[in-house]
PDB file of C-alpha atoms in Angstrom:
ATOM      1  CA  ALA A   1      10.477  76.430 -45.093  1.00  0.00           C
ATOM      2  CA  SER A   2       9.029  72.937 -46.224  1.00  0.00           C
ATOM      3  CA  ALA A   3      12.535  71.373 -44.738  1.00  0.00           C
ATOM      4  CA  VAL A   4      12.057  73.377 -41.670  1.00  0.00           C
ATOM      5  CA  ALA A   5       7.971  72.320 -41.694  1.00  0.00           C
ATOM      6  CA  MET A   6       8.987  68.056 -42.084  1.00  0.00           C
ATOM      7  CA  ALA A   7      11.306  68.004 -39.465  1.00  0.00           C
ATOM      8  CA  ALA A   8       8.562  69.712 -37.453  1.00  0.00           C
ATOM      9  CA  SER A   9       6.201  67.355 -38.131  1.00  0.00           C
ATOM     10  CA  LEU A  10       8.197  64.325 -37.989  1.00  0.00           C
ATOM     11  CA  GLY A  11       9.272  65.456 -34.610  1.00  0.00           C
ATOM     12  CA  ALA A  12       5.556  65.716 -33.713  1.00  0.00           C
ATOM     13  CA  THR A  13       4.847  62.500 -34.747  1.00  0.00           C
ATOM     14  CA  SER A  14       7.685  60.706 -33.094  1.00  0.00           C
ATOM     15  CA  SER A  15       6.423  62.686 -29.735  1.00  0.00           C
ATOM     16  CA  ALA A  16       2.923  61.088 -30.616  1.00  0.00           C
ATOM     17  CA  MET A  17       4.204  58.043 -31.038  1.00  0.00           C
ATOM     18  CA  ALA A  18       6.311  57.998 -27.332  1.00  0.00           C
ATOM     19  CA  ALA A  19       3.125  59.449 -25.841  1.00  0.00           C
ATOM     20  CA  ALA A  20       0.814  56.744 -27.336  1.00  0.00           C
ATOM     21  CA  ALA A  21       3.803  54.451 -25.852  1.00  0.00           C
ATOM     22  CA  ASP A  22       3.600  55.723 -22.966  1.00  0.00           C
ATOM     23  CA  SER A  23      -0.137  55.727 -22.495  1.00  0.00           C
ATOM     24  CA  THR A  24      -0.459  52.369 -23.452  1.00  0.00           C
ATOM     25  CA  GLU A  25       2.094  50.930 -20.470  1.00  0.00           C
ATOM     26  CA  VAL A  26       0.118  53.348 -18.103  1.00  0.00           C
ATOM     27  CA  GLN A  27      -3.199  51.753 -18.888  1.00  0.00           C
ATOM     28  CA  ALA A  28      -2.236  48.246 -18.984  1.00  0.00           C
ATOM     29  CA  VAL A  29      -3.709  46.318 -16.682  1.00  0.00           C
ATOM     30  CA  ILE A  30      -1.400  45.207 -13.834  1.00  0.00           C
ATOM     31  CA  VAL A  31      -1.449  41.756 -11.564  1.00  0.00           C
ATOM     32  CA  THR A  32       1.340  42.840  -9.439  1.00  0.00           C
ATOM     33  CA  GLY A  33       1.496  44.424  -5.819  1.00  0.00           C
ATOM     34  CA  THR A  34      -2.337  44.454  -5.599  1.00  0.00           C
ATOM     35  CA  ARG A  35      -5.104  42.194  -4.515  1.00  0.00           C
ATOM     36  CA  THR A  36      -7.762  44.340  -6.946  1.00  0.00           C
ATOM     37  CA  THR A  37      -8.774  42.580 -10.204  1.00  0.00           C
ATOM     38  CA  GLY A  38      -8.631  45.067 -13.295  1.00  0.00           C
ATOM     39  CA  MET A  39      -6.290  47.178 -11.473  1.00  0.00           C
ATOM     40  CA  LYS A  40      -4.254  49.365 -14.257  1.00  0.00           C
ATOM     41  CA  ALA A  41      -0.850  50.796 -13.232  1.00  0.00           C
ATOM     42  CA  ALA A  42      -1.805  54.263 -13.529  1.00  0.00           C
ATOM     43  CA  ASP A  43      -4.240  53.341 -10.321  1.00  0.00           C
ATOM     44  CA  SER A  44      -1.670  51.725  -8.735  1.00  0.00           C
ATOM     45  CA  ALA A  45      -0.697  53.322  -5.085  1.00  0.00           C
ATOM     46  CA  ALA A  46       3.028  51.368  -5.881  1.00  0.00           C
ATOM     47  CA  PRO A  47       5.347  52.155  -8.357  1.00  0.00           C
ATOM     48  CA  ILE A  48       4.513  49.692 -11.012  1.00  0.00           C
ATOM     49  CA  GLU A  49       6.781  49.675 -14.643  1.00  0.00           C
ATOM     50  CA  VAL A  50       5.827  47.884 -17.113  1.00  0.00           C
ATOM     51  CA  VAL A  51       8.125  46.551 -19.766  1.00  0.00           C
ATOM     52  CA  GLY A  52       6.213  45.330 -22.920  1.00  0.00           C
ATOM     53  CA  GLY A  53       7.784  42.519 -25.465  1.00  0.00           C
ATOM     54  CA  ASP A  54       8.775  44.742 -27.982  1.00  0.00           C
ATOM     55  CA  ALA A  55      10.804  46.596 -25.984  1.00  0.00           C
ATOM     56  CA  LEU A  56      12.506  43.504 -24.529  1.00  0.00           C
ATOM     57  CA  LYS A  57      13.159  42.195 -27.790  1.00  0.00           C
ATOM     58  CA  ALA A  58      14.826  45.752 -29.225  1.00  0.00           C
ATOM     59  CA  VAL A  59      17.830  45.255 -27.005  1.00  0.00           C
ATOM     60  CA  GLY A  60      20.837  43.939 -29.005  1.00  0.00           C
ATOM     61  CA  LYS A  61      21.714  41.219 -26.673  1.00  0.00           C
ATOM     62  CA  PRO A  62      18.715  38.520 -26.961  1.00  0.00           C
ATOM     63  CA  ASP A  63      18.542  38.423 -23.267  1.00  0.00           C
ATOM     64  CA  LEU A  64      15.590  38.922 -20.974  1.00  0.00           C
ATOM     65  CA  ILE A  65      18.418  40.364 -17.779  1.00  0.00           C
ATOM     66  CA  ALA A  66      19.692  42.373 -20.202  1.00  0.00           C
ATOM     67  CA  GLY A  67      16.246  43.360 -21.409  1.00  0.00           C
ATOM     68  CA  LEU A  68      15.216  44.421 -18.267  1.00  0.00           C
ATOM     69  CA  GLU A  69      18.521  46.575 -17.313  1.00  0.00           C
ATOM     70  CA  GLN A  70      18.326  48.359 -20.275  1.00  0.00           C
ATOM     71  CA  ASN A  71      14.662  49.845 -19.889  1.00  0.00           C
ATOM     72  CA  VAL A  72      14.319  49.466 -16.183  1.00  0.00           C
ATOM     73  CA  PRO A  73      16.519  52.335 -14.645  1.00  0.00           C
ATOM     74  CA  SER A  74      17.062  50.524 -11.180  1.00  0.00           C
ATOM     75  CA  PHE A  75      17.551  47.057 -12.416  1.00  0.00           C
ATOM     76  CA  THR A  76      21.130  46.528 -12.378  1.00  0.00           C
ATOM     77  CA  ALA A  77      22.954  43.469 -14.077  1.00  0.00           C
ATOM     78  CA  GLU A  78      26.201  41.880 -13.826  1.00  0.00           C
ATOM     79  CA  ALA A  79      28.137  42.229 -17.998  1.00  0.00           C
ATOM     80  CA  LEU A  80      29.999  38.848 -16.466  1.00  0.00           C
ATOM     81  CA  GLY A  81      30.997  37.300 -13.070  1.00  0.00           C
ATOM     82  CA  GLY A  82      34.036  35.460 -11.442  1.00  0.00           C
ATOM     83  CA  ASP A  83      34.590  32.116 -11.487  1.00  0.00           C
ATOM     84  CA  THR A  84      30.983  29.711 -11.715  1.00  0.00           C
ATOM     85  CA  ALA A  85      29.148  33.352 -11.723  1.00  0.00           C
ATOM     86  CA  ASN A  86      29.432  33.630 -15.024  1.00  0.00           C
ATOM     87  CA  LEU A  87      27.315  30.784 -15.562  1.00  0.00           C
ATOM     88  CA  THR A  88      24.135  32.702 -13.952  1.00  0.00           C
ATOM     89  CA  LEU A  89      24.587  36.048 -14.130  1.00  0.00           C
ATOM     90  CA  THR A  90      22.026  37.829 -11.697  1.00  0.00           C
ATOM     91  CA  ALA A  91      20.526  41.258 -11.303  1.00  0.00           C
ATOM     92  CA  ARG A  92      19.091  43.387  -8.563  1.00  0.00           C
ATOM     93  CA  LEU A  93      16.784  46.112  -7.985  1.00  0.00           C
ATOM     94  CA  ARG A  94      17.086  49.596  -6.013  1.00  0.00           C
ATOM     95  CA  GLY A  95      20.941  49.089  -5.511  1.00  0.00           C
ATOM     96  CA  ILE A  96      20.163  46.004  -2.776  1.00  0.00           C
ATOM     97  CA  SER A  97      21.036  42.451  -2.993  1.00  0.00           C
ATOM     98  CA  PRO A  98      19.801  40.352  -5.287  1.00  0.00           C
ATOM     99  CA  THR A  99      18.330  37.515  -2.694  1.00  0.00           C
ATOM    100  CA  ASP A 100      15.961  40.547  -2.100  1.00  0.00           C
ATOM    101  CA  THR A 101      14.136  40.186  -5.284  1.00  0.00           C
ATOM    102  CA  LEU A 102      11.565  38.582  -5.849  1.00  0.00           C
ATOM    103  CA  VAL A 103      10.895  36.781  -9.628  1.00  0.00           C
ATOM    104  CA  LEU A 104       7.626  35.604 -10.359  1.00  0.00           C
ATOM    105  CA  VAL A 105       6.591  34.351 -13.392  1.00  0.00           C
ATOM    106  CA  ASP A 106       2.683  34.272 -13.891  1.00  0.00           C
ATOM    107  CA  GLY A 107       2.289  35.494 -10.550  1.00  0.00           C
ATOM    108  CA  LYS A 108       4.218  32.185  -9.242  1.00  0.00           C
ATOM    109  CA  ARG A 109       7.430  32.447  -7.579  1.00  0.00           C
ATOM    110  CA  ARG A 110      10.199  31.426  -9.857  1.00  0.00           C
ATOM    111  CA  HIS A 111      13.042  29.002  -8.214  1.00  0.00           C
ATOM    112  CA  PRO A 112      16.521  30.084  -6.963  1.00  0.00           C
ATOM    113  CA  THR A 113      19.665  28.924  -8.775  1.00  0.00           C
ATOM    114  CA  ALA A 114      21.887  26.333  -6.873  1.00  0.00           C
ATOM    115  CA  ASN A 115      25.038  28.198  -8.011  1.00  0.00           C
ATOM    116  CA  LEU A 116      26.472  30.833  -4.997  1.00  0.00           C
ATOM    117  CA  HIS A 117      27.796  33.738  -6.290  1.00  0.00           C
ATOM    118  CA  VAL A 118      31.084  33.276  -3.566  1.00  0.00           C
ATOM    119  CA  LEU A 119      33.625  36.336  -4.895  1.00  0.00           C
ATOM    120  CA  GLY A 120      33.334  39.633  -3.281  1.00  0.00           C
ATOM    121  CA  GLY A 121      31.640  42.223  -4.950  1.00  0.00           C
ATOM    122  CA  PRO A 122      27.510  43.428  -5.105  1.00  0.00           C
ATOM    123  CA  TYR A 123      26.253  40.621  -6.268  1.00  0.00           C
ATOM    124  CA  GLN A 124      28.121  38.424  -3.643  1.00  0.00           C
ATOM    125  CA  GLY A 125      26.393  35.832  -1.856  1.00  0.00           C
ATOM    126  CA  ALA A 126      23.636  35.894  -4.251  1.00  0.00           C
ATOM    127  CA  ALA A 127      21.661  32.943  -5.370  1.00  0.00           C
ATOM    128  CA  SER A 128      18.309  34.220  -6.852  1.00  0.00           C
ATOM    129  CA  ALA A 129      16.485  32.900 -10.066  1.00  0.00           C
ATOM    130  CA  ASP A 130      18.398  32.377 -13.170  1.00  0.00           C
ATOM    131  CA  ILE A 131      16.149  35.236 -15.499  1.00  0.00           C
ATOM    132  CA  GLY A 132      18.002  34.470 -18.580  1.00  0.00           C
ATOM    133  CA  LEU A 133      16.644  31.027 -18.761  1.00  0.00           C
ATOM    134  CA  ILE A 134      13.199  32.386 -19.570  1.00  0.00           C
ATOM    135  CA  PRO A 135      13.160  33.207 -23.995  1.00  0.00           C
ATOM    136  CA  THR A 136      12.498  36.505 -24.633  1.00  0.00           C
ATOM    137  CA  ALA A 137       9.907  35.621 -27.421  1.00  0.00           C
ATOM    138  CA  ALA A 138       8.276  33.770 -24.282  1.00  0.00           C
ATOM    139  CA  VAL A 139       7.569  36.972 -22.966  1.00  0.00           C
ATOM    140  CA  ASP A 140       4.339  39.145 -23.423  1.00  0.00           C
ATOM    141  CA  HIS A 141       5.457  41.601 -20.378  1.00  0.00           C
ATOM    142  CA  VAL A 142       7.077  42.376 -17.326  1.00  0.00           C
ATOM    143  CA  GLU A 143       5.633  44.155 -14.213  1.00  0.00           C
ATOM    144  CA  VAL A 144       8.189  45.581 -12.193  1.00  0.00           C
ATOM    145  CA  LEU A 145       7.092  46.453  -8.725  1.00  0.00           C
ATOM    146  CA  LEU A 146      10.012  49.375  -7.732  1.00  0.00           C
ATOM    147  CA  ASP A 147       8.996  49.188  -4.245  1.00  0.00           C
ATOM    148  CA  GLY A 148       9.787  47.330  -0.957  1.00  0.00           C
ATOM    149  CA  ALA A 149       6.311  44.748  -1.109  1.00  0.00           C
ATOM    150  CA  ALA A 150       7.300  42.530   2.253  1.00  0.00           C
ATOM    151  CA  ALA A 151       4.000  42.977   3.307  1.00  0.00           C
ATOM    152  CA  GLN A 152       2.771  41.265   0.574  1.00  0.00           C
ATOM    153  CA  TYR A 153       4.900  38.885  -0.583  1.00  0.00           C
ATOM    154  CA  GLY A 154       7.755  37.736   2.841  1.00  0.00           C
ATOM    155  CA  THR A 155      11.281  39.023   3.114  1.00  0.00           C
ATOM    156  CA  ASP A 156      12.850  38.069   0.068  1.00  0.00           C
ATOM    157  CA  ALA A 157      10.460  41.244  -1.876  1.00  0.00           C
ATOM    158  CA  ILE A 158      12.273  43.721   0.303  1.00  0.00           C
ATOM    159  CA  ALA A 159      13.787  45.340  -3.022  1.00  0.00           C
ATOM    160  CA  GLY A 160      10.772  45.038  -5.307  1.00  0.00           C
ATOM    161  CA  VAL A 161       9.179  42.056  -7.272  1.00  0.00           C
ATOM    162  CA  VAL A 162       9.819  41.296 -10.917  1.00  0.00           C
ATOM    163  CA  ASN A 163       7.035  39.444 -12.325  1.00  0.00           C
ATOM    164  CA  ILE A 164       7.642  37.923 -15.811  1.00  0.00           C
ATOM    165  CA  ILE A 165       4.093  37.848 -17.730  1.00  0.00           C
ATOM    166  CA  LEU A 166       3.979  34.882 -20.323  1.00  0.00           C
ATOM    167  CA  LYS A 167       2.594  34.887 -23.709  1.00  0.00           C
ATOM    168  CA  LYS A 168      -1.054  33.562 -23.747  1.00  0.00           C
ATOM    169  CA  ASN A 169      -2.075  34.158 -27.399  1.00  0.00           C
ATOM    170  CA  ALA A 170      -3.505  30.811 -28.656  1.00  0.00           C
ATOM    171  CA  SER A 171      -3.288  31.210 -32.420  1.00  0.00           C
ATOM    172  CA  GLY A 172      -0.448  33.058 -34.702  1.00  0.00           C
ATOM    173  CA  GLY A 173       3.375  33.130 -33.263  1.00  0.00           C
ATOM    174  CA  THR A 174       6.716  35.021 -34.349  1.00  0.00           C
ATOM    175  CA  THR A 175      10.475  34.160 -35.744  1.00  0.00           C
ATOM    176  CA  SER A 176      13.313  35.770 -34.832  1.00  0.00           C
ATOM    177  CA  VAL A 177      16.665  35.535 -36.046  1.00  0.00           C
ATOM    178  CA  THR A 178      19.226  37.773 -34.699  1.00  0.00           C
ATOM    179  CA  GLY A 179      22.977  37.964 -34.695  1.00  0.00           C
ATOM    180  CA  GLY A 180      26.351  40.293 -33.987  1.00  0.00           C
ATOM    181  CA  GLN A 181      29.703  41.229 -32.382  1.00  0.00           C
ATOM    182  CA  TYR A 182      31.263  43.805 -30.263  1.00  0.00           C
ATOM    183  CA  TYR A 183      33.277  46.636 -31.990  1.00  0.00           C
ATOM    184  CA  LYS A 184      36.388  44.730 -31.088  1.00  0.00           C
ATOM    185  CA  GLY A 185      35.984  41.501 -33.174  1.00  0.00           C
ATOM    186  CA  ASP A 186      35.463  39.111 -30.168  1.00  0.00           C
ATOM    187  CA  GLY A 187      31.985  38.333 -28.177  1.00  0.00           C
ATOM    188  CA  GLU A 188      30.163  36.880 -31.207  1.00  0.00           C
ATOM    189  CA  THR A 189      26.539  36.279 -30.554  1.00  0.00           C
ATOM    190  CA  ALA A 190      23.422  34.375 -32.397  1.00  0.00           C
ATOM    191  CA  GLN A 191      19.885  33.750 -31.364  1.00  0.00           C
ATOM    192  CA  ALA A 192      16.989  32.417 -33.272  1.00  0.00           C
ATOM    193  CA  ALA A 193      13.520  31.923 -31.618  1.00  0.00           C
ATOM    194  CA  ILE A 194       9.991  30.803 -32.375  1.00  0.00           C
ATOM    195  CA  ASN A 195       6.552  31.350 -30.621  1.00  0.00           C
ATOM    196  CA  ALA A 196       3.897  29.529 -31.749  1.00  0.00           C
ATOM    197  CA  GLY A 197      -0.273  29.538 -30.379  1.00  0.00           C
ATOM    198  CA  TYR A 198      -2.812  27.087 -30.644  1.00  0.00           C
ATOM    199  CA  ALA A 199      -6.256  26.420 -29.373  1.00  0.00           C
ATOM    200  CA  LEU A 200      -7.411  24.049 -27.014  1.00  0.00           C
ATOM    201  CA  GLY A 201     -11.230  23.973 -27.508  1.00  0.00           C
ATOM    202  CA  ASP A 202     -12.836  27.055 -26.758  1.00  0.00           C
ATOM    203  CA  LYS A 203     -11.243  28.613 -23.934  1.00  0.00           C
ATOM    204  CA  GLY A 204      -8.200  26.663 -23.793  1.00  0.00           C
ATOM    205  CA  PHE A 205      -4.762  27.543 -25.097  1.00  0.00           C
ATOM    206  CA  LEU A 206      -1.098  26.143 -25.627  1.00  0.00           C
ATOM    207  CA  ASN A 207       1.401  28.564 -26.146  1.00  0.00           C
ATOM    208  CA  LEU A 208       5.154  27.064 -27.547  1.00  0.00           C
ATOM    209  CA  THR A 209       8.554  29.174 -27.536  1.00  0.00           C
ATOM    210  CA  ALA A 210      12.019  26.816 -28.336  1.00  0.00           C
ATOM    211  CA  GLU A 211      14.969  29.563 -28.860  1.00  0.00           C
ATOM    212  CA  THR A 212      18.797  28.665 -29.391  1.00  0.00           C
ATOM    213  CA  ARG A 213      21.505  31.169 -28.579  1.00  0.00           C
ATOM    214  CA  TYR A 214      25.391  31.387 -28.798  1.00  0.00           C
ATOM    215  CA  HIS A 215      27.528  33.849 -27.081  1.00  0.00           C
ATOM    216  CA  ASN A 216      31.239  33.383 -27.263  1.00  0.00           C
ATOM    217  CA  TYR A 217      33.643  34.261 -25.211  1.00  0.00           C
ATOM    218  CA  SER A 218      35.944  37.638 -25.498  1.00  0.00           C
ATOM    219  CA  GLN A 219      38.997  38.309 -24.982  1.00  0.00           C
ATOM    220  CA  ARG A 220      40.012  41.602 -23.004  1.00  0.00           C
ATOM    221  CA  GLY A 221      43.838  41.525 -22.873  1.00  0.00           C
ATOM    222  CA  GLY A 222      46.162  43.968 -24.233  1.00  0.00           C
ATOM    223  CA  ALA A 223      49.782  44.107 -25.776  1.00  0.00           C
ATOM    224  CA  ASP A 224      52.207  43.117 -23.302  1.00  0.00           C
ATOM    225  CA  LYS A 225      54.553  46.626 -23.438  1.00  0.00           C
ATOM    226  CA  ARG A 226      57.049  44.989 -21.649  1.00  0.00           C
ATOM    227  CA  ILE A 227      58.135  43.004 -24.867  1.00  0.00           C
ATOM    228  CA  TYR A 228      55.786  44.043 -27.538  1.00  0.00           C
ATOM    229  CA  PHE A 229      54.606  47.740 -29.484  1.00  0.00           C
ATOM    230  CA  GLU A 230      51.229  48.456 -29.925  1.00  0.00           C
ATOM    231  CA  ASP A 231      51.571  46.968 -33.824  1.00  0.00           C
ATOM    232  CA  GLY A 232      52.897  43.994 -32.867  1.00  0.00           C
ATOM    233  CA  THR A 233      56.748  44.204 -33.174  1.00  0.00           C
ATOM    234  CA  ILE A 234      58.907  43.493 -30.493  1.00  0.00           C
ATOM    235  CA  ASN A 235      60.223  46.745 -28.707  1.00  0.00           C
ATOM    236  CA  PRO A 236      64.134  46.255 -28.740  1.00  0.00           C
ATOM    237  CA  ALA A 237      65.046  47.977 -25.533  1.00  0.00           C
ATOM    238  CA  ALA A 238      63.163  45.088 -23.887  1.00  0.00           C
ATOM    239  CA  SER A 239      64.748  44.609 -20.378  1.00  0.00           C
ATOM    240  CA  GLY A 240      66.032  41.464 -19.468  1.00  0.00           C
ATOM    241  CA  GLY A 241      66.384  39.494 -22.369  1.00  0.00           C
ATOM    242  CA  LEU A 242      62.080  39.196 -22.719  1.00  0.00           C
ATOM    243  CA  ALA A 243      62.820  40.260 -26.623  1.00  0.00           C
ATOM    244  CA  SER A 244      65.208  36.986 -27.526  1.00  0.00           C
ATOM    245  CA  LYS A 245      62.786  34.453 -25.651  1.00  0.00           C
ATOM    246  CA  TYR A 246      59.314  36.193 -26.937  1.00  0.00           C
ATOM    247  CA  PRO A 247      60.281  36.643 -30.959  1.00  0.00           C
ATOM    248  CA  SER A 248      57.449  37.891 -33.444  1.00  0.00           C
ATOM    249  CA  GLY A 249      54.762  35.769 -34.372  1.00  0.00           C
ATOM    250  CA  LEU A 250      53.637  33.960 -31.152  1.00  0.00           C
ATOM    251  CA  PRO A 251      50.464  32.931 -31.187  1.00  0.00           C
ATOM    252  CA  ASN A 252      48.076  35.477 -30.479  1.00  0.00           C
ATOM    253  CA  SER A 253      50.710  38.395 -30.138  1.00  0.00           C
ATOM    254  CA  PRO A 254      51.052  41.106 -29.383  1.00  0.00           C
ATOM    255  CA  ASN A 255      47.960  40.153 -26.701  1.00  0.00           C
ATOM    256  CA  VAL A 256      49.760  37.371 -25.067  1.00  0.00           C
ATOM    257  CA  ASN A 257      48.500  37.912 -21.770  1.00  0.00           C
ATOM    258  CA  HIS A 258      44.825  36.317 -22.117  1.00  0.00           C
ATOM    259  CA  ILE A 259      42.042  38.507 -19.962  1.00  0.00           C
ATOM    260  CA  VAL A 260      38.744  36.565 -20.391  1.00  0.00           C
ATOM    261  CA  GLY A 261      35.895  39.148 -20.224  1.00  0.00           C
ATOM    262  CA  ASP A 262      32.586  37.576 -20.662  1.00  0.00           C
ATOM    263  CA  ALA A 263      31.941  33.943 -20.573  1.00  0.00           C
ATOM    264  CA  MET A 264      30.923  31.190 -23.752  1.00  0.00           C
ATOM    265  CA  SER A 265      27.726  30.165 -23.447  1.00  0.00           C
ATOM    266  CA  ARG A 266      25.015  28.117 -25.703  1.00  0.00           C
TER     267      ARG A 266
END
């Protein structure tokens, strides 16, 4: 009976914490999609989703674009891109072209990238802002307008608006270090960030963030089954004399066909 009571108590506590978090988000004062000062997310006529900085940092990958993808259901991002699109991964809202999503930083338009996605696919032709350049440690919260806002912001906000609000603390700071890799053993990732705020006079502030990141490429090529078994031994029945041309012990065998997944970045 005590175990059941404890489980019920823990369930009630977690439910209360979740409800408190939801209440904090809907009671947050927003500046996106409204011209009214002091407007709260719960009172906004437009659908606004507020993602806090703690939720962004809780994501495994230390990247702002990945943090938004895992917290905003209608926000979809590239896992990897073809050709030079791998250098500036992009995202989109509500399944509409990335060029129709307006990205703001503290209410000011973020300039787009000059890297054009030329290969086919849902992100073809995109040259939107590179959100991955903004350190997660510098973000206080993100306001996502999940509706067309062309009447207020122009035609580049047909899909919606992503407004990134930076930290404005005049004191204190944070430090974070993360690391990891894929289950397969590749794609090693490491990140270190520090944020600090300083007061300037009575009302001014200076908030600084420094971040360094490293992500190694991933290998998605499998064993060449014309020559090798999965354990790396030679298949004696390989046709066309391939067994004699590809002896065991070749570099990277049996995964001799290189198919690169996500790119290396630092």
